[in-house]
mmCIF file of C-alpha atoms in Angstrom:
data_model
loop_
_atom_site.group_PDB
_atom_site.id
_atom_site.type_symbol
_atom_site.label_atom_id
_atom_site.label_comp_id
_atom_site.label_asym_id
_atom_site.label_seq_id
_atom_site.Cartn_x
_atom_site.Cartn_y
_atom_site.Cartn_z
ATOM 1 C CA UNK A 217 -11.080 -4.271 -0.546
ATOM 2 C CA UNK A 218 -10.722 -0.688 -1.771
ATOM 3 C CA UNK A 219 -7.143 -0.530 -0.513
ATOM 4 C CA UNK A 220 -6.263 -3.825 -2.220
ATOM 5 C CA UNK A 221 -7.686 -2.528 -5.490
ATOM 6 C CA UNK A 222 -5.706 0.700 -5.079
ATOM 7 C CA UNK A 223 -2.466 -1.266 -4.575
ATOM 8 C CA UNK A 224 -3.127 -3.582 -7.528
ATOM 9 C CA UNK A 225 -3.874 -0.615 -9.781
ATOM 10 C CA UNK A 226 -0.659 1.103 -8.657
ATOM 11 C CA UNK A 227 1.489 -1.980 -9.326
ATOM 12 C CA UNK A 228 -0.110 -2.558 -12.734
ATOM 13 C CA UNK A 229 0.385 1.102 -13.640
ATOM 14 C CA UNK A 230 4.060 0.797 -12.680
ATOM 15 C CA UNK A 231 4.410 -2.381 -14.771
ATOM 16 C CA UNK A 232 2.822 -0.668 -17.756
ATOM 17 C CA UNK A 233 5.135 2.325 -17.478
ATOM 18 C CA UNK A 234 8.201 0.091 -17.078
ATOM 19 C CA UNK A 235 7.168 -2.047 -20.036
ATOM 20 C CA UNK A 236 6.965 1.014 -22.277
ATOM 21 C CA UNK A 237 10.658 1.816 -21.652
ATOM 22 C CA UNK A 238 11.914 -1.771 -21.720
ATOM 23 C CA UNK A 239 12.305 -2.422 -17.990
ATOM 24 C CA UNK A 240 11.367 -5.887 -16.747
ATOM 25 C CA UNK A 241 9.415 -6.263 -13.506
ATOM 26 C CA UNK A 242 9.645 -9.236 -11.135
ATOM 27 C CA UNK A 243 7.864 -10.230 -7.940
ATOM 28 C CA UNK A 244 9.989 -11.245 -4.957
ATOM 29 C CA UNK A 245 8.570 -14.568 -3.774
ATOM 30 C CA UNK A 246 9.191 -17.150 -1.026
ATOM 31 C CA UNK A 247 8.108 -20.796 -0.862
ATOM 32 C CA UNK A 248 6.798 -22.805 0.829
ATOM 33 C CA UNK A 249 4.545 -20.124 2.269
ATOM 34 C CA UNK A 250 1.167 -21.704 2.833
ATOM 35 C CA UNK A 251 -1.618 -19.406 4.053
ATOM 36 C CA UNK A 252 -2.720 -19.480 7.673
ATOM 37 C CA UNK A 253 -5.107 -22.345 8.291
ATOM 38 C CA UNK A 254 -4.039 -24.376 5.236
ATOM 39 C CA UNK A 255 -2.885 -27.387 7.262
ATOM 40 C CA UNK A 256 -6.029 -27.262 9.388
ATOM 41 C CA UNK A 257 -8.264 -27.100 6.304
ATOM 42 C CA UNK A 258 -6.354 -29.928 4.590
ATOM 43 C CA UNK A 259 -4.886 -32.168 7.330
ATOM 44 C CA UNK A 260 -4.201 -34.858 4.714
ATOM 45 C CA UNK A 261 -1.125 -32.853 3.573
ATOM 46 C CA UNK A 262 0.606 -33.650 6.876
ATOM 47 C CA UNK A 263 2.832 -36.707 7.318
ATOM 48 C CA UNK A 264 3.246 -38.924 10.383
ATOM 49 C CA UNK A 265 5.731 -36.446 11.871
ATOM 50 C CA UNK A 266 3.236 -33.596 11.559
ATOM 51 C CA UNK A 267 5.180 -31.784 8.809
ATOM 52 C CA UNK A 268 3.805 -30.871 5.398
ATOM 53 C CA UNK A 269 4.548 -33.566 2.809
ATOM 54 C CA UNK A 270 5.642 -31.475 -0.162
ATOM 55 C CA UNK A 271 4.683 -34.094 -2.759
ATOM 56 C CA UNK A 272 1.025 -34.149 -1.739
ATOM 57 C CA UNK A 273 -1.164 -33.302 -4.781
ATOM 58 C CA UNK A 274 -2.874 -30.475 -2.897
ATOM 59 C CA UNK A 275 0.476 -28.707 -2.431
ATOM 60 C CA UNK A 276 1.178 -28.932 -6.161
ATOM 61 C CA UNK A 277 -2.332 -27.725 -6.976
ATOM 62 C CA UNK A 278 -1.968 -24.808 -4.567
ATOM 63 C CA UNK A 279 1.420 -23.725 -5.962
ATOM 64 C CA UNK A 280 0.294 -23.905 -9.593
ATOM 65 C CA UNK A 281 -2.893 -21.966 -8.990
ATOM 66 C CA UNK A 282 -1.212 -19.320 -6.830
ATOM 67 C CA UNK A 283 1.170 -18.518 -9.698
ATOM 68 C CA UNK A 284 -1.622 -18.522 -12.275
ATOM 69 C CA UNK A 285 -3.750 -16.227 -10.105
ATOM 70 C CA UNK A 286 -0.827 -13.872 -9.568
ATOM 71 C CA UNK A 287 -0.080 -13.383 -13.251
ATOM 72 C CA UNK A 288 -3.777 -13.067 -14.017
ATOM 73 C CA UNK A 289 -3.862 -10.147 -11.564
ATOM 74 C CA UNK A 290 -0.558 -8.670 -12.811
ATOM 75 C CA UNK A 291 -0.339 -9.622 -16.522
ATOM 76 C CA UNK A 292 2.583 -7.279 -17.306
ATOM 77 C CA UNK A 293 4.807 -8.700 -14.558
ATOM 78 C CA UNK A 294 7.697 -10.486 -16.296
ATOM 79 C CA UNK A 295 8.474 -13.146 -13.746
ATOM 80 C CA UNK A 296 9.247 -14.259 -10.219
ATOM 81 C CA UNK A 297 12.413 -14.185 -8.083
ATOM 82 C CA UNK A 298 12.206 -17.262 -5.866
ATOM 83 C CA UNK A 299 13.750 -17.830 -2.437
ATOM 84 C CA UNK A 300 13.259 -21.154 -0.638
ATOM 85 C CA UNK A 301 14.371 -19.845 2.774
ATOM 86 C CA UNK A 302 12.758 -17.653 5.459
ATOM 87 C CA UNK A 303 9.391 -19.326 4.904
ATOM 88 C CA UNK A 304 6.547 -20.607 7.072
ATOM 89 C CA UNK A 305 7.261 -24.143 5.856
ATOM 90 C CA UNK A 306 11.095 -24.519 5.770
ATOM 91 C CA UNK A 307 11.676 -26.798 2.804
ATOM 92 C CA UNK A 308 15.113 -28.101 3.797
ATOM 93 C CA UNK A 309 14.208 -28.704 7.450
ATOM 94 C CA UNK A 310 11.060 -30.788 6.974
ATOM 95 C CA UNK A 311 11.057 -34.260 8.545
ATOM 96 C CA UNK A 312 9.933 -37.639 7.223
ATOM 97 C CA UNK A 313 9.726 -36.571 3.567
ATOM 98 C CA UNK A 314 9.314 -38.882 0.573
ATOM 99 C CA UNK A 315 12.022 -36.955 -1.279
ATOM 100 C CA UNK A 316 15.596 -36.176 -0.300
ATOM 101 C CA UNK A 317 16.720 -32.564 -0.093
ATOM 102 C CA UNK A 318 17.970 -32.216 -3.684
ATOM 103 C CA UNK A 319 14.848 -33.859 -5.114
ATOM 104 C CA UNK A 320 12.669 -31.798 -2.768
ATOM 105 C CA UNK A 321 14.156 -28.520 -4.004
ATOM 106 C CA UNK A 322 13.885 -29.732 -7.589
ATOM 107 C CA UNK A 323 10.255 -30.811 -7.138
ATOM 108 C CA UNK A 324 8.978 -27.507 -5.721
ATOM 109 C CA UNK A 325 11.097 -25.304 -7.984
ATOM 110 C CA UNK A 326 10.085 -27.255 -11.086
ATOM 111 C CA UNK A 327 6.391 -26.763 -10.340
ATOM 112 C CA UNK A 328 6.938 -23.011 -10.264
ATOM 113 C CA UNK A 329 9.322 -23.055 -13.252
ATOM 114 C CA UNK A 330 6.942 -25.010 -15.489
ATOM 115 C CA UNK A 331 3.922 -22.938 -14.430
ATOM 116 C CA UNK A 332 5.793 -19.713 -15.212
ATOM 117 C CA UNK A 333 7.063 -21.109 -18.507
ATOM 118 C CA UNK A 334 3.562 -22.120 -19.596
ATOM 119 C CA UNK A 335 2.459 -18.524 -18.977
ATOM 120 C CA UNK A 336 5.428 -17.049 -20.846
ATOM 121 C CA UNK A 337 7.005 -15.821 -17.594
ATOM 122 C CA UNK A 338 10.510 -16.182 -16.168
ATOM 123 C CA UNK A 339 11.675 -17.776 -12.930
ATOM 124 C CA UNK A 340 14.891 -16.568 -11.278
ATOM 125 C CA UNK A 341 16.115 -18.617 -8.298
ATOM 126 C CA UNK A 342 18.150 -17.531 -5.268
ATOM 127 C CA UNK A 343 20.123 -20.179 -3.319
ATOM 128 C CA UNK A 344 20.514 -17.720 -0.396
ATOM 129 C CA UNK A 345 22.430 -20.328 1.635
ATOM 130 C CA UNK A 346 25.317 -19.582 3.990
ATOM 131 C CA UNK A 347 26.098 -23.291 4.473
ATOM 132 C CA UNK A 348 27.978 -24.899 1.582
ATOM 133 C CA UNK A 349 26.083 -28.198 1.805
ATOM 134 C CA UNK A 350 22.761 -26.418 1.288
ATOM 135 C CA UNK A 351 24.186 -24.288 -1.511
ATOM 136 C CA UNK A 352 25.549 -27.300 -3.394
ATOM 137 C CA UNK A 353 22.349 -29.310 -3.206
ATOM 138 C CA UNK A 354 20.245 -26.341 -4.348
ATOM 139 C CA UNK A 355 22.441 -25.565 -7.352
ATOM 140 C CA UNK A 356 22.397 -29.259 -8.273
ATOM 141 C CA UNK A 357 18.605 -29.169 -8.278
ATOM 142 C CA UNK A 358 18.519 -25.986 -10.374
ATOM 143 C CA UNK A 359 20.832 -27.492 -13.022
ATOM 144 C CA UNK A 360 18.560 -30.502 -13.409
ATOM 145 C CA UNK A 361 15.515 -28.298 -14.029
ATOM 146 C CA UNK A 362 16.983 -26.083 -16.753
ATOM 147 C CA UNK A 363 20.412 -24.667 -17.660
ATOM 148 C CA UNK A 364 18.594 -21.520 -18.849
ATOM 149 C CA UNK A 365 17.098 -20.696 -15.434
ATOM 150 C CA UNK A 366 19.033 -17.742 -13.947
ATOM 151 C CA UNK A 367 20.575 -18.091 -10.491
ATOM 152 C CA UNK A 368 20.889 -14.898 -8.462
ATOM 153 C CA UNK A 369 22.882 -14.559 -5.257
ATOM 154 C CA UNK A 370 24.508 -12.009 -2.965
ATOM 155 C CA UNK A 371 28.086 -10.888 -3.442
ATOM 156 C CA UNK A 372 28.710 -11.416 0.278
ATOM 157 C CA UNK A 373 28.607 -14.987 1.572
ATOM 158 C CA UNK A 374 26.357 -14.089 4.471
ATOM 159 C CA UNK A 375 23.873 -11.248 4.842
ATOM 160 C CA UNK A 376 24.846 -7.734 3.818
ATOM 161 C CA UNK A 377 27.940 -6.350 5.459
ATOM 162 C CA UNK A 378 30.904 -4.105 4.663
ATOM 163 C CA UNK A 379 33.291 -6.629 6.209
ATOM 164 C CA UNK A 380 31.801 -10.091 5.475
ATOM 165 C CA UNK A 381 33.788 -12.273 3.030
ATOM 166 C CA UNK A 382 33.056 -12.511 -0.690
ATOM 167 C CA UNK A 383 30.588 -15.191 -1.719
ATOM 168 C CA UNK A 384 32.844 -18.243 -2.009
ATOM 169 C CA UNK A 385 30.046 -20.384 -3.448
ATOM 170 C CA UNK A 386 29.724 -18.724 -6.862
ATOM 171 C CA UNK A 387 31.923 -21.447 -8.347
ATOM 172 C CA UNK A 388 29.108 -23.930 -7.623
ATOM 173 C CA UNK A 389 26.975 -22.229 -10.285
ATOM 174 C CA UNK A 390 28.398 -24.135 -13.252
ATOM 175 C CA UNK A 391 25.828 -24.181 -16.057
ATOM 176 C CA UNK A 392 23.151 -21.608 -15.222
ATOM 177 C CA UNK A 393 23.368 -17.857 -15.878
ATOM 178 C CA UNK A 394 24.610 -16.082 -12.733
ATOM 179 C CA UNK A 395 23.249 -12.738 -11.609
ATOM 180 C CA UNK A 396 25.095 -10.946 -8.810
ATOM 181 C CA UNK A 397 22.886 -9.405 -6.128
ATOM 182 C CA UNK A 398 24.438 -6.272 -4.640
ATOM 183 C CA UNK A 399 23.574 -3.835 -1.879
ATOM 184 C CA UNK A 400 24.595 -0.256 -2.624
ATOM 185 C CA UNK A 401 22.208 1.278 -0.112
ATOM 186 C CA UNK A 402 23.350 -0.091 3.244
ATOM 187 C CA UNK A 403 20.397 -2.333 4.088
ATOM 188 C CA UNK A 404 22.066 -3.751 7.188
ATOM 189 C CA UNK A 405 24.669 -1.025 7.700
ATOM 190 C CA UNK A 406 22.689 2.165 8.072
ATOM 191 C CA UNK A 407 19.452 1.454 6.195
ATOM 192 C CA UNK A 408 19.987 4.575 4.137
ATOM 193 C CA UNK A 409 19.795 6.846 7.174
ATOM 194 C CA UNK A 410 23.542 7.569 7.263
ATOM 195 C CA UNK A 411 25.557 9.293 4.523
ATOM 196 C CA UNK A 412 27.521 6.626 2.688
ATOM 197 C CA UNK A 413 29.643 6.537 -0.463
ATOM 198 C CA UNK A 414 30.787 3.013 -1.383
ATOM 199 C CA UNK A 415 33.458 3.676 -3.999
ATOM 200 C CA UNK A 416 36.027 1.172 -2.670
ATOM 201 C CA UNK A 417 33.487 -1.416 -1.505
ATOM 202 C CA UNK A 418 31.783 -1.588 -4.907
ATOM 203 C CA UNK A 419 35.130 -1.715 -6.740
ATOM 204 C CA UNK A 420 36.414 -4.549 -4.557
ATOM 205 C CA UNK A 421 33.248 -6.596 -4.942
ATOM 206 C CA UNK A 422 32.948 -6.148 -8.709
ATOM 207 C CA UNK A 423 36.603 -7.130 -9.220
ATOM 208 C CA UNK A 424 35.884 -10.364 -7.343
ATOM 209 C CA UNK A 425 32.539 -11.102 -9.005
ATOM 210 C CA UNK A 426 33.818 -10.554 -12.534
ATOM 211 C CA UNK A 427 35.956 -13.693 -12.140
ATOM 212 C CA UNK A 428 32.732 -15.704 -12.487
ATOM 213 C CA UNK A 429 31.575 -14.015 -15.730
ATOM 214 C CA UNK A 430 28.139 -12.998 -14.409
ATOM 215 C CA UNK A 431 25.260 -12.406 -16.799
ATOM 216 C CA UNK A 432 24.433 -9.223 -14.901
ATOM 217 C CA UNK A 433 23.994 -7.417 -11.597
ATOM 218 C CA UNK A 434 20.949 -6.387 -9.596
ATOM 219 C CA UNK A 435 21.341 -3.744 -6.871
ATOM 220 C CA UNK A 436 19.229 -3.163 -3.793
ATOM 221 C CA UNK A 437 18.457 0.529 -3.469
ATOM 222 C CA UNK A 438 15.759 0.688 -0.804
ATOM 223 C CA UNK A 439 14.888 -0.472 2.676
ATOM 224 C CA UNK A 440 11.665 0.053 4.612
ATOM 225 C CA UNK A 441 10.248 2.715 2.223
ATOM 226 C CA UNK A 442 13.550 4.630 2.250
ATOM 227 C CA UNK A 443 15.497 5.099 -0.991
ATOM 228 C CA UNK A 444 18.508 7.145 -2.133
ATOM 229 C CA UNK A 445 16.881 9.031 -4.988
ATOM 230 C CA UNK A 446 17.211 12.767 -4.520
ATOM 231 C CA UNK A 447 19.600 12.301 -1.585
ATOM 232 C CA UNK A 448 23.370 12.321 -1.261
ATOM 233 C CA UNK A 449 23.546 8.489 -1.181
ATOM 234 C CA UNK A 450 22.278 8.386 -4.758
ATOM 235 C CA UNK A 451 25.945 8.733 -5.700
ATOM 236 C CA UNK A 452 26.285 4.952 -5.218
ATOM 237 C CA UNK A 453 23.943 4.304 -8.154
ATOM 238 C CA UNK A 454 26.197 6.492 -10.319
ATOM 239 C CA UNK A 455 29.280 4.652 -9.030
ATOM 240 C CA UNK A 456 27.775 1.232 -9.772
ATOM 241 C CA UNK A 457 26.693 2.378 -13.224
ATOM 242 C CA UNK A 458 30.172 3.711 -14.007
ATOM 243 C CA UNK A 459 31.906 0.467 -12.980
ATOM 244 C CA UNK A 460 29.500 -1.689 -15.010
ATOM 245 C CA UNK A 461 29.892 0.454 -18.119
ATOM 246 C CA UNK A 462 33.695 0.772 -17.852
ATOM 247 C CA UNK A 463 33.416 4.523 -17.338
ATOM 248 C CA UNK A 464 35.699 6.666 -15.214
ATOM 249 C CA UNK A 465 34.338 6.386 -11.678
ATOM 250 C CA UNK A 466 35.960 9.568 -10.348
ATOM 251 C CA UNK A 467 34.419 11.547 -13.190
ATOM 252 C CA UNK A 468 31.000 10.062 -12.437
ATOM 253 C CA UNK A 469 31.336 11.009 -8.757
ATOM 254 C CA UNK A 470 32.453 14.562 -9.556
ATOM 255 C CA UNK A 471 29.619 14.990 -12.070
ATOM 256 C CA UNK A 472 27.078 13.854 -9.471
ATOM 257 C CA UNK A 473 28.192 16.297 -6.790
ATOM 258 C CA UNK A 474 28.656 19.158 -9.254
ATOM 259 C CA UNK A 475 25.094 18.747 -10.502
ATOM 260 C CA UNK A 476 23.457 18.137 -7.116
ATOM 261 C CA UNK A 477 25.491 20.585 -4.996
ATOM 262 C CA UNK A 478 26.770 23.209 -7.455
ATOM 263 C CA UNK A 479 27.712 25.668 -4.713
ATOM 264 C CA UNK A 480 29.501 23.162 -2.463
ATOM 265 C CA UNK A 481 30.465 20.195 -4.666
ATOM 266 C CA UNK A 482 34.081 19.843 -3.475
ATOM 267 C CA UNK A 483 33.163 20.227 0.184
ATOM 268 C CA UNK A 484 30.347 17.652 0.108
ATOM 269 C CA UNK A 485 32.451 15.227 -1.928
ATOM 270 C CA UNK A 486 35.326 15.542 0.555
ATOM 271 C CA UNK A 487 32.950 14.716 3.416
ATOM 272 C CA UNK A 488 31.497 11.723 1.573
ATOM 273 C CA UNK A 489 34.889 10.240 0.722
ATOM 274 C CA UNK A 490 35.405 9.312 4.391
ATOM 275 C CA UNK A 491 31.960 7.845 5.035
ATOM 276 C CA UNK A 492 32.733 4.233 4.089
ATOM 277 C CA UNK A 493 35.612 4.118 6.571
ATOM 278 C CA UNK A 494 33.583 5.934 9.231
ATOM 279 C CA UNK A 495 30.597 3.611 8.875
ATOM 280 C CA UNK A 496 32.795 0.527 9.201
ATOM 281 C CA UNK A 497 34.032 1.905 12.520
ATOM 282 C CA UNK A 498 30.511 2.758 13.699
ATOM 283 C CA UNK A 499 28.812 -0.527 12.786
ATOM 284 C CA UNK A 500 31.778 -2.899 13.172
ATOM 285 C CA UNK A 501 33.739 -1.751 16.195
ATOM 286 C CA UNK A 502 36.334 -4.519 15.872
ATOM 287 C CA UNK A 503 36.677 -4.187 12.098
#
C-alpha cells in the first residue's frame, strides 16, 4: 500500500509540473483487460461459447467505473490513449457475439469516449492493426463515434523497424485528426543500448507522413526504463524537432555535438553518422 501511494504521488506530481508548463499527460490503456477472476466472479458475462459477451451490462458498468476511478485518482491527467489489441480479452477474436466486429469496436470505444467526455477528458485511439481488414473496420467505428476523436498510429505498417514499409493504411483515416506515432529511440532495434543517429530514417518517414496532413507527431523516447536524455542518442530528439519546425537539420546536429562534446564534436559526429547503416546490418542481416 505504501508503494502504491508513493507511485500515485509521483505521477500526480509529474502531472502538476507538466500542467504548469502546458504539457498534456495521457495514460496508455488497453481494453478489454478484465482483472483476474472477473469471469469467475461474474459468470453471467460469458456466452454459450465461453467468451465474454461485450454487451453485458456488467462489462459496461466495469469500464465506466474504471475510467471514473482512474481520473479521480489522477485528476490532472488529460486523457487516455486506447489500444484494443494485446489484451486479456481480444475484442476482435471473440466468438458468438451479439455485435459484429465494427459494432463491437464502436460499442466498447464509445463507452470509454463518452465517459472521458463527461469528465472533460480526451480519448485518443490507436488502430494498431497490421491487417487491412481490421484497420478498415476499426477506423469505420471511430468515424461513427466522433470526427473529433484523434486517431494515432505508427509510421511503420508493422512493429518498429528500420526496414519495414511505411504505414500504407493512413489513407483509411478520412475524417478524424491523425497523429503519427514515431520511434526515434530504437525500441525494437537496439532498445537504446546502441549508439544510433536516425537522420535519414526520420527524414524519409516524415516526407511520407506529411502526405496525409497529420495533426501532429508523438515520439517514443524510452524503453524498459532506458531513455536518451543525457546520452549521445539524444541527438534524435533534436533531429525530430528540427524537421518538425522546418529548421536546418545539419545545424541542429552540429549544435548538439558541439554543446555535448565540445572537445571532440567532429569526431563523435563522424562516428554517429554511420550508426544507422551499421545498425541495419547488425539487426537485419539480409537488409
